[in-house]
PDB file of N, CA and C in Angstrom:
ATOM      1  N   ALA A   1     -14.959  11.101  32.837  1.00 79.00           N
ATOM      2  CA  ALA A   1     -14.976  12.364  33.549  1.00 79.00           C
ATOM      3  C   ALA A   1     -13.562  12.903  33.691  1.00 79.00           C
ATOM      4  N   CYS A   2     -12.969  13.262  32.569  1.00 86.00           N
ATOM      5  CA  CYS A   2     -11.611  13.797  32.587  1.00 86.00           C
ATOM      6  C   CYS A   2     -11.553  15.162  33.265  1.00 86.00           C
ATOM      7  N   SER A   3     -12.623  15.906  33.180  1.00 86.00           N
ATOM      8  CA  SER A   3     -12.617  17.254  33.774  1.00 86.00           C
ATOM      9  C   SER A   3     -12.416  17.210  35.288  1.00 86.00           C
ATOM     10  N   ALA A   4     -12.656  16.063  35.915  1.00 87.00           N
ATOM     11  CA  ALA A   4     -12.449  15.931  37.363  1.00 87.00           C
ATOM     12  C   ALA A   4     -10.973  16.033  37.723  1.00 87.00           C
ATOM     13  N   PHE A   5     -10.085  15.771  36.740  1.00 84.00           N
ATOM     14  CA  PHE A   5      -8.644  15.817  36.993  1.00 84.00           C
ATOM     15  C   PHE A   5      -8.023  17.170  36.658  1.00 84.00           C
ATOM     16  N   SER A   6      -8.831  18.132  36.218  1.00 84.00           N
ATOM     17  CA  SER A   6      -8.312  19.469  35.918  1.00 84.00           C
ATOM     18  C   SER A   6      -7.751  20.106  37.182  1.00 84.00           C
ATOM     19  N   GLN A   7      -6.761  20.938  37.007  1.00 82.00           N
ATOM     20  CA  GLN A   7      -6.063  21.647  38.089  1.00 82.00           C
ATOM     21  C   GLN A   7      -5.343  20.702  39.050  1.00 82.00           C
ATOM     22  N   LYS A   8      -5.169  19.437  38.647  1.00 86.00           N
ATOM     23  CA  LYS A   8      -4.405  18.496  39.488  1.00 86.00           C
ATOM     24  C   LYS A   8      -3.030  18.329  38.860  1.00 86.00           C
ATOM     25  N   SER A   9      -2.723  17.178  38.312  1.00 89.00           N
ATOM     26  CA  SER A   9      -1.422  16.991  37.661  1.00 89.00           C
ATOM     27  C   SER A   9      -1.598  16.234  36.354  1.00 89.00           C
ATOM     28  N   CYS A  10      -0.609  16.360  35.513  1.00 89.00           N
ATOM     29  CA  CYS A  10      -0.633  15.694  34.217  1.00 89.00           C
ATOM     30  C   CYS A  10      -0.669  14.176  34.396  1.00 89.00           C
ATOM     31  N   GLU A  11       0.139  13.666  35.318  1.00 91.00           N
ATOM     32  CA  GLU A  11       0.206  12.220  35.534  1.00 91.00           C
ATOM     33  C   GLU A  11      -1.150  11.650  35.945  1.00 91.00           C
ATOM     34  N   GLU A  12      -1.845  12.341  36.839  1.00 89.00           N
ATOM     35  CA  GLU A  12      -3.157  11.870  37.278  1.00 89.00           C
ATOM     36  C   GLU A  12      -4.156  11.895  36.127  1.00 89.00           C
ATOM     37  N   CYS A  13      -4.080  12.930  35.310  1.00 90.00           N
ATOM     38  CA  CYS A  13      -4.991  13.057  34.174  1.00 90.00           C
ATOM     39  C   CYS A  13      -4.772  11.936  33.161  1.00 90.00           C
ATOM     40  N   LEU A  14      -3.509  11.668  32.846  1.00 89.00           N
ATOM     41  CA  LEU A  14      -3.208  10.715  31.777  1.00 89.00           C
ATOM     42  C   LEU A  14      -3.270   9.255  32.214  1.00 89.00           C
ATOM     43  N   LYS A  15      -3.614   9.005  33.481  1.00 89.00           N
ATOM     44  CA  LYS A  15      -3.858   7.619  33.893  1.00 89.00           C
ATOM     45  C   LYS A  15      -5.049   7.063  33.124  1.00 89.00           C
ATOM     46  N   ASN A  16      -5.974   7.940  32.768  1.00 87.00           N
ATOM     47  CA  ASN A  16      -7.112   7.560  31.934  1.00 87.00           C
ATOM     48  C   ASN A  16      -6.712   7.800  30.475  1.00 87.00           C
ATOM     49  N   VAL A  17      -6.757   6.766  29.662  1.00 87.00           N
ATOM     50  CA  VAL A  17      -6.270   6.855  28.279  1.00 87.00           C
ATOM     51  C   VAL A  17      -7.123   7.789  27.429  1.00 87.00           C
ATOM     52  N   SER A  18      -8.351   7.992  27.790  1.00 88.00           N
ATOM     53  CA  SER A  18      -9.230   8.840  26.984  1.00 88.00           C
ATOM     54  C   SER A  18      -9.097  10.320  27.325  1.00 88.00           C
ATOM     55  N   CYS A  19      -8.122  10.673  28.165  1.00 89.00           N
ATOM     56  CA  CYS A  19      -7.950  12.076  28.567  1.00 89.00           C
ATOM     57  C   CYS A  19      -6.760  12.717  27.867  1.00 89.00           C
ATOM     58  N   LEU A  20      -6.834  14.024  27.730  1.00 90.00           N
ATOM     59  CA  LEU A  20      -5.795  14.843  27.115  1.00 90.00           C
ATOM     60  C   LEU A  20      -5.472  15.969  28.089  1.00 90.00           C
ATOM     61  N   TRP A  21      -4.190  16.190  28.369  1.00 90.00           N
ATOM     62  CA  TRP A  21      -3.768  17.241  29.293  1.00 90.00           C
ATOM     63  C   TRP A  21      -3.293  18.438  28.484  1.00 90.00           C
ATOM     64  N   CYS A  22      -3.739  19.611  28.872  1.00 90.00           N
ATOM     65  CA  CYS A  22      -3.328  20.839  28.211  1.00 90.00           C
ATOM     66  C   CYS A  22      -2.556  21.694  29.209  1.00 90.00           C
ATOM     67  N   TYR A  23      -1.277  21.962  28.917  1.00 88.00           N
ATOM     68  CA  TYR A  23      -0.434  22.744  29.814  1.00 88.00           C
ATOM     69  C   TYR A  23      -0.772  24.237  29.811  1.00 88.00           C
ATOM     70  N   THR A  24      -1.403  24.705  28.767  1.00 86.00           N
ATOM     71  CA  THR A  24      -1.713  26.129  28.671  1.00 86.00           C
ATOM     72  C   THR A  24      -2.562  26.588  29.849  1.00 86.00           C
ATOM     73  N   ASN A  25      -3.628  25.855  30.104  1.00 85.00           N
ATOM     74  CA  ASN A  25      -4.513  26.235  31.203  1.00 85.00           C
ATOM     75  C   ASN A  25      -4.654  25.117  32.246  1.00 85.00           C
ATOM     76  N   THR A  26      -3.719  24.190  32.269  1.00 86.00           N
ATOM     77  CA  THR A  26      -3.685  23.041  33.201  1.00 86.00           C
ATOM     78  C   THR A  26      -5.053  22.388  33.359  1.00 86.00           C
ATOM     79  N   THR A  27      -5.597  21.983  32.217  1.00 89.00           N
ATOM     80  CA  THR A  27      -6.895  21.309  32.233  1.00 89.00           C
ATOM     81  C   THR A  27      -6.766  19.901  31.674  1.00 89.00           C
ATOM     82  N   CYS A  28      -7.612  19.053  32.182  1.00 91.00           N
ATOM     83  CA  CYS A  28      -7.710  17.689  31.699  1.00 91.00           C
ATOM     84  C   CYS A  28      -9.037  17.586  30.947  1.00 91.00           C
ATOM     85  N   ILE A  29      -8.952  17.274  29.654  1.00 89.00           N
ATOM     86  CA  ILE A  29     -10.161  17.251  28.835  1.00 89.00           C
ATOM     87  C   ILE A  29     -10.291  15.897  28.147  1.00 89.00           C
ATOM     88  N   ASP A  30     -11.511  15.572  27.759  1.00 89.00           N
ATOM     89  CA  ASP A  30     -11.742  14.342  26.996  1.00 89.00           C
ATOM     90  C   ASP A  30     -11.076  14.475  25.638  1.00 89.00           C
ATOM     91  N   TYR A  31     -10.381  13.391  25.223  1.00 86.00           N
ATOM     92  CA  TYR A  31      -9.724  13.413  23.918  1.00 86.00           C
ATOM     93  C   TYR A  31     -10.794  13.478  22.837  1.00 86.00           C
ATOM     94  N   PRO A  32     -10.658  14.393  21.881  1.00 81.00           N
ATOM     95  CA  PRO A  32     -11.672  14.499  20.819  1.00 81.00           C
ATOM     96  C   PRO A  32     -11.547  13.319  19.842  1.00 81.00           C
ATOM     97  N   VAL A  33     -12.331  12.297  20.089  1.00 79.00           N
ATOM     98  CA  VAL A  33     -12.216  11.056  19.326  1.00 79.00           C
ATOM     99  C   VAL A  33     -12.615  11.233  17.867  1.00 79.00           C
ATOM    100  N   ARG A  34     -13.566  12.120  17.609  1.00 80.00           N
ATOM    101  CA  ARG A  34     -14.052  12.297  16.235  1.00 80.00           C
ATOM    102  C   ARG A  34     -12.988  12.867  15.309  1.00 80.00           C
ATOM    103  N   SER A  35     -12.118  13.700  15.825  1.00 81.00           N
ATOM    104  CA  SER A  35     -11.012  14.226  15.014  1.00 81.00           C
ATOM    105  C   SER A  35      -9.726  13.531  15.471  1.00 81.00           C
ATOM    106  N   ILE A  36      -8.896  13.200  14.538  1.00 79.00           N
ATOM    107  CA  ILE A  36      -7.658  12.478  14.862  1.00 79.00           C
ATOM    108  C   ILE A  36      -6.747  13.341  15.718  1.00 79.00           C
ATOM    109  N   LEU A  37      -6.583  14.579  15.308  1.00 82.00           N
ATOM    110  CA  LEU A  37      -5.764  15.531  16.072  1.00 82.00           C
ATOM    111  C   LEU A  37      -6.668  16.491  16.820  1.00 82.00           C
ATOM    112  N   PRO A  38      -6.308  16.840  18.038  1.00 81.00           N
ATOM    113  CA  PRO A  38      -7.143  17.808  18.759  1.00 81.00           C
ATOM    114  C   PRO A  38      -7.063  19.177  18.087  1.00 81.00           C
ATOM    115  N   PRO A  39      -8.193  19.857  17.934  1.00 83.00           N
ATOM    116  CA  PRO A  39      -8.165  21.174  17.277  1.00 83.00           C
ATOM    117  C   PRO A  39      -7.402  22.195  18.120  1.00 83.00           C
ATOM    118  N   SER A  40      -6.818  23.170  17.449  1.00 83.00           N
ATOM    119  CA  SER A  40      -6.021  24.177  18.154  1.00 83.00           C
ATOM    120  C   SER A  40      -6.883  25.049  19.061  1.00 83.00           C
ATOM    121  N   SER A  41      -8.168  25.108  18.796  1.00 85.00           N
ATOM    122  CA  SER A  41      -9.050  25.878  19.677  1.00 85.00           C
ATOM    123  C   SER A  41      -9.176  25.195  21.037  1.00 85.00           C
ATOM    124  N   LEU A  42      -9.009  23.884  21.056  1.00 85.00           N
ATOM    125  CA  LEU A  42      -9.064  23.132  22.305  1.00 85.00           C
ATOM    126  C   LEU A  42      -7.751  23.268  23.068  1.00 85.00           C
ATOM    127  N   CYS A  43      -6.645  22.997  22.360  1.00 86.00           N
ATOM    128  CA  CYS A  43      -5.303  23.113  22.950  1.00 86.00           C
ATOM    129  C   CYS A  43      -4.286  22.999  21.826  1.00 86.00           C
ATOM    130  N   SER A  44      -3.266  23.836  21.836  1.00 87.00           N
ATOM    131  CA  SER A  44      -2.254  23.761  20.779  1.00 87.00           C
ATOM    132  C   SER A  44      -1.465  22.453  20.922  1.00 87.00           C
ATOM    133  N   LEU A  45      -1.006  21.921  19.798  1.00 87.00           N
ATOM    134  CA  LEU A  45      -0.307  20.634  19.812  1.00 87.00           C
ATOM    135  C   LEU A  45       0.964  20.662  20.650  1.00 87.00           C
ATOM    136  N   SER A  46       1.634  21.794  20.692  1.00 88.00           N
ATOM    137  CA  SER A  46       2.872  21.875  21.473  1.00 88.00           C
ATOM    138  C   SER A  46       2.617  21.870  22.971  1.00 88.00           C
ATOM    139  N   ASN A  47       1.399  22.198  23.382  1.00 89.00           N
ATOM    140  CA  ASN A  47       1.046  22.208  24.807  1.00 89.00           C
ATOM    141  C   ASN A  47       0.183  21.018  25.223  1.00 89.00           C
ATOM    142  N   ALA A  48      -0.210  20.199  24.282  1.00 90.00           N
ATOM    143  CA  ALA A  48      -1.071  19.047  24.573  1.00 90.00           C
ATOM    144  C   ALA A  48      -0.215  17.825  24.895  1.00 90.00           C
ATOM    145  N   ARG A  49      -0.671  17.044  25.852  1.00 90.00           N
ATOM    146  CA  ARG A  49      -0.003  15.804  26.227  1.00 90.00           C
ATOM    147  C   ARG A  49      -1.034  14.688  26.199  1.00 90.00           C
ATOM    148  N   TRP A  50      -0.644  13.558  25.638  1.00 87.00           N
ATOM    149  CA  TRP A  50      -1.526  12.395  25.599  1.00 87.00           C
ATOM    150  C   TRP A  50      -0.680  11.144  25.753  1.00 87.00           C
ATOM    151  N   GLY A  51      -1.025  10.287  26.642  1.00 85.00           N
ATOM    152  CA  GLY A  51      -0.272   9.061  26.872  1.00 85.00           C
ATOM    153  C   GLY A  51       0.817   9.232  27.906  1.00 85.00           C
ATOM    154  N   VAL A  52       1.733  10.161  27.657  1.00 88.00           N
ATOM    155  CA  VAL A  52       2.825  10.444  28.596  1.00 88.00           C
ATOM    156  C   VAL A  52       2.985  11.948  28.734  1.00 88.00           C
ATOM    157  N   CYS A  53       3.447  12.384  29.887  1.00 89.00           N
ATOM    158  CA  CYS A  53       3.571  13.823  30.151  1.00 89.00           C
ATOM    159  C   CYS A  53       4.877  14.420  29.631  1.00 89.00           C
ATOM    160  N   TRP A  54       5.897  13.609  29.397  1.00 91.00           N
ATOM    161  CA  TRP A  54       7.209  14.146  29.065  1.00 91.00           C
ATOM    162  C   TRP A  54       7.394  14.461  27.592  1.00 91.00           C
ATOM    163  N   ILE A  55       6.425  14.141  26.734  1.00 89.00           N
ATOM    164  CA  ILE A  55       6.547  14.470  25.307  1.00 89.00           C
ATOM    165  C   ILE A  55       5.247  15.125  24.844  1.00 89.00           C
ATOM    166  N   ASN A  56       5.390  16.236  24.118  1.00 86.00           N
ATOM    167  CA  ASN A  56       4.180  16.921  23.664  1.00 86.00           C
ATOM    168  C   ASN A  56       3.596  16.206  22.443  1.00 86.00           C
ATOM    169  N   PHE A  57       2.364  16.526  22.146  1.00 83.00           N
ATOM    170  CA  PHE A  57       1.625  15.833  21.087  1.00 83.00           C
ATOM    171  C   PHE A  57       2.289  16.028  19.728  1.00 83.00           C
ATOM    172  N   GLU A  58       2.819  17.197  19.493  1.00 87.00           N
ATOM    173  CA  GLU A  58       3.482  17.509  18.229  1.00 87.00           C
ATOM    174  C   GLU A  58       4.690  16.605  18.023  1.00 87.00           C
ATOM    175  N   ALA A  59       5.531  16.492  19.040  1.00 89.00           N
ATOM    176  CA  ALA A  59       6.711  15.630  18.954  1.00 89.00           C
ATOM    177  C   ALA A  59       6.316  14.162  18.845  1.00 89.00           C
ATOM    178  N   LEU A  60       5.245  13.785  19.515  1.00 86.00           N
ATOM    179  CA  LEU A  60       4.755  12.404  19.450  1.00 86.00           C
ATOM    180  C   LEU A  60       4.334  12.053  18.031  1.00 86.00           C
ATOM    181  N   ILE A  61       3.635  12.951  17.379  1.00 88.00           N
ATOM    182  CA  ILE A  61       3.206  12.726  15.993  1.00 88.00           C
ATOM    183  C   ILE A  61       4.410  12.629  15.067  1.00 88.00           C
ATOM    184  N   ILE A  62       5.376  13.525  15.234  1.00 92.00           N
ATOM    185  CA  ILE A  62       6.573  13.505  14.393  1.00 92.00           C
ATOM    186  C   ILE A  62       7.350  12.211  14.609  1.00 92.00           C
ATOM    187  N   ALA A  63       7.508  11.799  15.863  1.00 91.00           N
ATOM    188  CA  ALA A  63       8.239  10.564  16.160  1.00 91.00           C
ATOM    189  C   ALA A  63       7.539   9.348  15.562  1.00 91.00           C
ATOM    190  N   MET A  64       6.221   9.298  15.680  1.00 91.00           N
ATOM    191  CA  MET A  64       5.487   8.167  15.110  1.00 91.00           C
ATOM    192  C   MET A  64       5.584   8.160  13.585  1.00 91.00           C
ATOM    193  N   ALA A  65       5.565   9.334  12.970  1.00 95.00           N
ATOM    194  CA  ALA A  65       5.695   9.417  11.513  1.00 95.00           C
ATOM    195  C   ALA A  65       7.081   8.961  11.057  1.00 95.00           C
ATOM    196  N   VAL A  66       8.112   9.342  11.798  1.00 97.00           N
ATOM    197  CA  VAL A  66       9.476   8.928  11.454  1.00 97.00           C
ATOM    198  C   VAL A  66       9.622   7.405  11.584  1.00 97.00           C
ATOM    199  N   VAL A  67       9.106   6.850  12.666  1.00 97.00           N
ATOM    200  CA  VAL A  67       9.188   5.399  12.867  1.00 97.00           C
ATOM    201  C   VAL A  67       8.426   4.667  11.764  1.00 97.00           C
ATOM    202  N   ALA A  68       7.226   5.135  11.443  1.00 97.00           N
ATOM    203  CA  ALA A  68       6.442   4.508  10.377  1.00 97.00           C
ATOM    204  C   ALA A  68       7.165   4.618   9.031  1.00 97.00           C
ATOM    205  N   GLY A  69       7.780   5.771   8.758  1.00 97.00           N
ATOM    206  CA  GLY A  69       8.539   5.940   7.520  1.00 97.00           C
ATOM    207  C   GLY A  69       9.732   5.002   7.453  1.00 97.00           C
ATOM    208  N   LEU A  70      10.448   4.862   8.559  1.00 97.00           N
ATOM    209  CA  LEU A  70      11.589   3.943   8.580  1.00 97.00           C
ATOM    210  C   LEU A  70      11.155   2.498   8.350  1.00 97.00           C
ATOM    211  N   ILE A  71      10.042   2.119   8.942  1.00 97.00           N
ATOM    212  CA  ILE A  71       9.530   0.754   8.741  1.00 97.00           C
ATOM    213  C   ILE A  71       9.155   0.540   7.279  1.00 97.00           C
ATOM    214  N   LEU A  72       8.475   1.510   6.673  1.00 97.00           N
ATOM    215  CA  LEU A  72       8.100   1.384   5.263  1.00 97.00           C
ATOM    216  C   LEU A  72       9.317   1.318   4.348  1.00 97.00           C
ATOM    217  N   VAL A  73      10.293   2.179   4.614  1.00 96.00           N
ATOM    218  CA  VAL A  73      11.504   2.183   3.778  1.00 96.00           C
ATOM    219  C   VAL A  73      12.260   0.866   3.926  1.00 96.00           C
ATOM    220  N   SER A  74      12.392   0.371   5.149  1.00 94.00           N
ATOM    221  CA  SER A  74      13.121  -0.885   5.345  1.00 94.00           C
ATOM    222  C   SER A  74      12.385  -2.055   4.710  1.00 94.00           C
ATOM    223  N   MET A  75      11.056  -2.056   4.780  1.00 93.00           N
ATOM    224  CA  MET A  75      10.293  -3.127   4.128  1.00 93.00           C
ATOM    225  C   MET A  75      10.453  -3.065   2.616  1.00 93.00           C
ATOM    226  N   THR A  76      10.446  -1.862   2.067  1.00 91.00           N
ATOM    227  CA  THR A  76      10.622  -1.696   0.625  1.00 91.00           C
ATOM    228  C   THR A  76      11.999  -2.163   0.193  1.00 91.00           C
ATOM    229  N   VAL A  77      13.020  -1.776   0.952  1.00 90.00           N
ATOM    230  CA  VAL A  77      14.386  -2.189   0.626  1.00 90.00           C
ATOM    231  C   VAL A  77      14.514  -3.712   0.702  1.00 90.00           C
ATOM    232  N   CYS A  78      13.944  -4.302   1.741  1.00 89.00           N
ATOM    233  CA  CYS A  78      14.009  -5.767   1.884  1.00 89.00           C
ATOM    234  C   CYS A  78      13.315  -6.465   0.721  1.00 89.00           C
ATOM    235  N   CYS A  79      12.139  -5.984   0.349  1.00 87.00           N
ATOM    236  CA  CYS A  79      11.415  -6.607  -0.766  1.00 87.00           C
ATOM    237  C   CYS A  79      12.194  -6.484  -2.075  1.00 87.00           C
ATOM    238  N   CYS A  80      12.731  -5.297  -2.338  1.00 85.00           N
ATOM    239  CA  CYS A  80      13.508  -5.102  -3.565  1.00 85.00           C
ATOM    240  C   CYS A  80      14.754  -5.971  -3.555  1.00 85.00           C
ATOM    241  N   TYR A  81      15.434  -6.046  -2.432  1.00 83.00           N
ATOM    242  CA  TYR A  81      16.644  -6.863  -2.326  1.00 83.00           C
ATOM    243  C   TYR A  81      16.322  -8.341  -2.547  1.00 83.00           C
ATOM    244  N   CYS A  82      15.244  -8.801  -1.917  1.00 82.00           N
ATOM    245  CA  CYS A  82      14.865 -10.200  -2.079  1.00 82.00           C
ATOM    246  C   CYS A  82      14.487 -10.519  -3.521  1.00 82.00           C
ATOM    247  N   CYS A  83      13.735  -9.634  -4.156  1.00 80.00           N
ATOM    248  CA  CYS A  83      13.356  -9.854  -5.554  1.00 80.00           C
ATOM    249  C   CYS A  83      14.585  -9.859  -6.449  1.00 80.00           C
ATOM    250  N   TYR A  84      15.516  -8.953  -6.201  1.00 76.00           N
ATOM    251  CA  TYR A  84      16.743  -8.884  -6.999  1.00 76.00           C
ATOM    252  C   TYR A  84      17.564 -10.154  -6.824  1.00 76.00           C
ATOM    253  N   CYS A  85      17.727 -10.604  -5.584  1.00 72.00           N
ATOM    254  CA  CYS A  85      18.511 -11.816  -5.324  1.00 72.00           C
ATOM    255  C   CYS A  85      17.848 -13.035  -5.940  1.00 72.00           C
ATOM    256  N   ARG A  86      16.552 -13.112  -5.840  1.00 68.00           N
ATOM    257  CA  ARG A  86      15.827 -14.253  -6.399  1.00 68.00           C
ATOM    258  C   ARG A  86      15.979 -14.285  -7.917  1.00 68.00           C
ATOM    259  N   ARG A  87      15.853 -13.130  -8.559  1.00 68.00           N
ATOM    260  CA  ARG A  87      15.987 -13.057 -10.008  1.00 68.00           C
ATOM    261  C   ARG A  87      17.405 -13.427 -10.420  1.00 68.00           C
ATOM    262  N   ARG A  88      18.369 -12.949  -9.646  1.00 66.00           N
ATOM    263  CA  ARG A  88      19.767 -13.225  -9.952  1.00 66.00           C
ATOM    264  C   ARG A  88      20.084 -14.702  -9.787  1.00 66.00           C
ATOM    265  N   SER A  89      19.557 -15.329  -8.736  1.00 63.00           N
ATOM    266  CA  SER A  89      19.818 -16.746  -8.524  1.00 63.00           C
ATOM    267  C   SER A  89      19.139 -17.579  -9.604  1.00 63.00           C
ATOM    268  N   ARG A  90      17.969 -17.153 -10.067  1.00 65.00           N
ATOM    269  CA  ARG A  90      17.287 -17.869 -11.151  1.00 65.00           C
ATOM    270  C   ARG A  90      18.116 -17.813 -12.427  1.00 65.00           C
ATOM    271  N   SER A  91      18.674 -16.639 -12.738  1.00 67.00           N
ATOM    272  CA  SER A  91      19.461 -16.515 -13.969  1.00 67.00           C
ATOM    273  C   SER A  91      20.729 -17.359 -13.873  1.00 67.00           C
ATOM    274  N   ARG A  92      21.326 -17.426 -12.693  1.00 70.00           N
ATOM    275  CA  ARG A  92      22.508 -18.276 -12.511  1.00 70.00           C
ATOM    276  C   ARG A  92      22.141 -19.739 -12.686  1.00 70.00           C
ATOM    277  N   LEU A  93      21.007 -20.144 -12.136  1.00 70.00           N
ATOM    278  CA  LEU A  93      20.568 -21.528 -12.287  1.00 70.00           C
ATOM    279  C   LEU A  93      20.291 -21.853 -13.746  1.00 70.00           C
ATOM    280  N   ASP A  94      19.684 -20.931 -14.469  1.00 73.00           N
ATOM    281  CA  ASP A  94      19.419 -21.143 -15.893  1.00 73.00           C
ATOM    282  C   ASP A  94      20.717 -21.279 -16.669  1.00 73.00           C
ATOM    283  N   GLU A  95      21.696 -20.421 -16.374  1.00 77.00           N
ATOM    284  CA  GLU A  95      22.991 -20.495 -17.057  1.00 77.00           C
ATOM    285  C   GLU A  95      23.676 -21.828 -16.763  1.00 77.00           C
ATOM    286  N   GLU A  96      23.634 -22.249 -15.506  1.00 81.00           N
ATOM    287  CA  GLU A  96      24.261 -23.506 -15.127  1.00 81.00           C
ATOM    288  C   GLU A  96      23.563 -24.686 -15.797  1.00 81.00           C
ATOM    289  N   GLU A  97      22.249 -24.621 -15.884  1.00 83.00           N
ATOM    290  CA  GLU A  97      21.489 -25.680 -16.529  1.00 83.00           C
ATOM    291  C   GLU A  97      21.828 -25.757 -18.013  1.00 83.00           C
ATOM    292  N   GLU A  98      21.948 -24.622 -18.675  1.00 84.00           N
ATOM    293  CA  GLU A  98      22.329 -24.600 -20.085  1.00 84.00           C
ATOM    294  C   GLU A  98      23.730 -25.165 -20.279  1.00 84.00           C
ATOM    295  N   HIS A  99      24.635 -24.802 -19.381  1.00 85.00           N
ATOM    296  CA  HIS A  99      26.012 -25.302 -19.459  1.00 85.00           C
ATOM    297  C   HIS A  99      26.025 -26.822 -19.314  1.00 85.00           C
ATOM    298  N   LEU A 100      25.295 -27.354 -18.374  1.00 86.00           N
ATOM    299  CA  LEU A 100      25.230 -28.802 -18.186  1.00 86.00           C
ATOM    300  C   LEU A 100      24.589 -29.488 -19.386  1.00 86.00           C
ATOM    301  N   ALA A 101      23.586 -28.883 -19.973  1.00 87.00           N
ATOM    302  CA  ALA A 101      22.934 -29.455 -21.153  1.00 87.00           C
ATOM    303  C   ALA A 101      23.904 -29.487 -22.328  1.00 87.00           C
ATOM    304  N   ARG A 102      24.708 -28.445 -22.505  1.00 89.00           N
ATOM    305  CA  ARG A 102      25.714 -28.431 -23.583  1.00 89.00           C
ATOM    306  C   ARG A 102      26.747 -29.535 -23.371  1.00 89.00           C
ATOM    307  N   LYS A 103      27.225 -29.670 -22.135  1.00 91.00           N
ATOM    308  CA  LYS A 103      28.210 -30.723 -21.838  1.00 91.00           C
ATOM    309  C   LYS A 103      27.609 -32.104 -22.097  1.00 91.00           C
ATOM    310  N   ARG A 104      26.375 -32.307 -21.696  1.00 91.00           N
ATOM    311  CA  ARG A 104      25.695 -33.578 -21.914  1.00 91.00           C
ATOM    312  C   ARG A 104      25.591 -33.881 -23.409  1.00 91.00           C
ATOM    313  N   GLU A 105      25.255 -32.843 -24.187  1.00 89.00           N
ATOM    314  CA  GLU A 105      25.143 -33.016 -25.637  1.00 89.00           C
ATOM    315  C   GLU A 105      26.503 -33.326 -26.247  1.00 89.00           C
ATOM    316  N   GLU A 106      27.561 -32.658 -25.763  1.00 90.00           N
ATOM    317  CA  GLU A 106      28.909 -32.936 -26.268  1.00 90.00           C
ATOM    318  C   GLU A 106      29.312 -34.373 -25.972  1.00 90.00           C
ATOM    319  N   ARG A 107      29.026 -34.847 -24.747  1.00 89.00           N
ATOM    320  CA  ARG A 107      29.343 -36.218 -24.389  1.00 89.00           C
ATOM    321  C   ARG A 107      28.574 -37.218 -25.255  1.00 89.00           C
ATOM    322  N   ARG A 108      27.311 -36.880 -25.519  1.00 88.00           N
ATOM    323  CA  ARG A 108      26.505 -37.764 -26.346  1.00 88.00           C
ATOM    324  C   ARG A 108      27.068 -37.845 -27.758  1.00 88.00           C
ATOM    325  N   LEU A 109      27.492 -36.685 -28.303  1.00 88.00           N
ATOM    326  CA  LEU A 109      28.074 -36.664 -29.649  1.00 88.00           C
ATOM    327  C   LEU A 109      29.400 -37.433 -29.680  1.00 88.00           C
ATOM    328  N   GLN A 110      30.214 -37.268 -28.598  1.00 86.00           N
ATOM    329  CA  GLN A 110      31.475 -37.995 -28.549  1.00 86.00           C
ATOM    330  C   GLN A 110      31.233 -39.499 -28.472  1.00 86.00           C
ATOM    331  N   SER A 111      30.232 -39.893 -27.714  1.00 86.00           N
ATOM    332  CA  SER A 111      29.961 -41.334 -27.614  1.00 86.00           C
ATOM    333  C   SER A 111      29.425 -41.874 -28.920  1.00 86.00           C
ATOM    334  N   LEU A 112      28.681 -41.079 -29.689  1.00 85.00           N
ATOM    335  CA  LEU A 112      28.192 -41.504 -30.983  1.00 85.00           C
ATOM    336  C   LEU A 112      29.331 -41.617 -32.001  1.00 85.00           C
ATOM    337  N   GLN A 113      30.333 -40.740 -31.889  1.00 86.00           N
ATOM    338  CA  GLN A 113      31.469 -40.782 -32.791  1.00 86.00           C
ATOM    339  C   GLN A 113      32.308 -42.037 -32.573  1.00 86.00           C
ATOM    340  N   ARG A 114      32.373 -42.465 -31.309  1.00 77.00           N
ATOM    341  CA  ARG A 114      33.153 -43.665 -31.018  1.00 77.00           C
ATOM    342  C   ARG A 114      32.465 -44.839 -31.613  1.00 77.00           C
TER     343      ARG A 114
END
């Protein structure tokens, strides 16, 4: 019953997580669960508040998108860096192994010559 909090305050309305506060007409309405974003006919995104009163829905969406983008980019960079380092360390190990095998073969040939 979010409508019971209409004409009161944003803080009282948003104590219930399923409510959306609209500053345009100071109403507390049920969050439209079927649609991810509330339609503009219900309340414009710049005037809608959900979760907290100090940030509008539009800014909340932008902030969440930026955070999600940063997490994705950092994960991608980490994966690429790890794959690059792993490949590089493998090639170094292969080179070192070949070098040791050559030295071993040289020693074997020298011992056979003696």
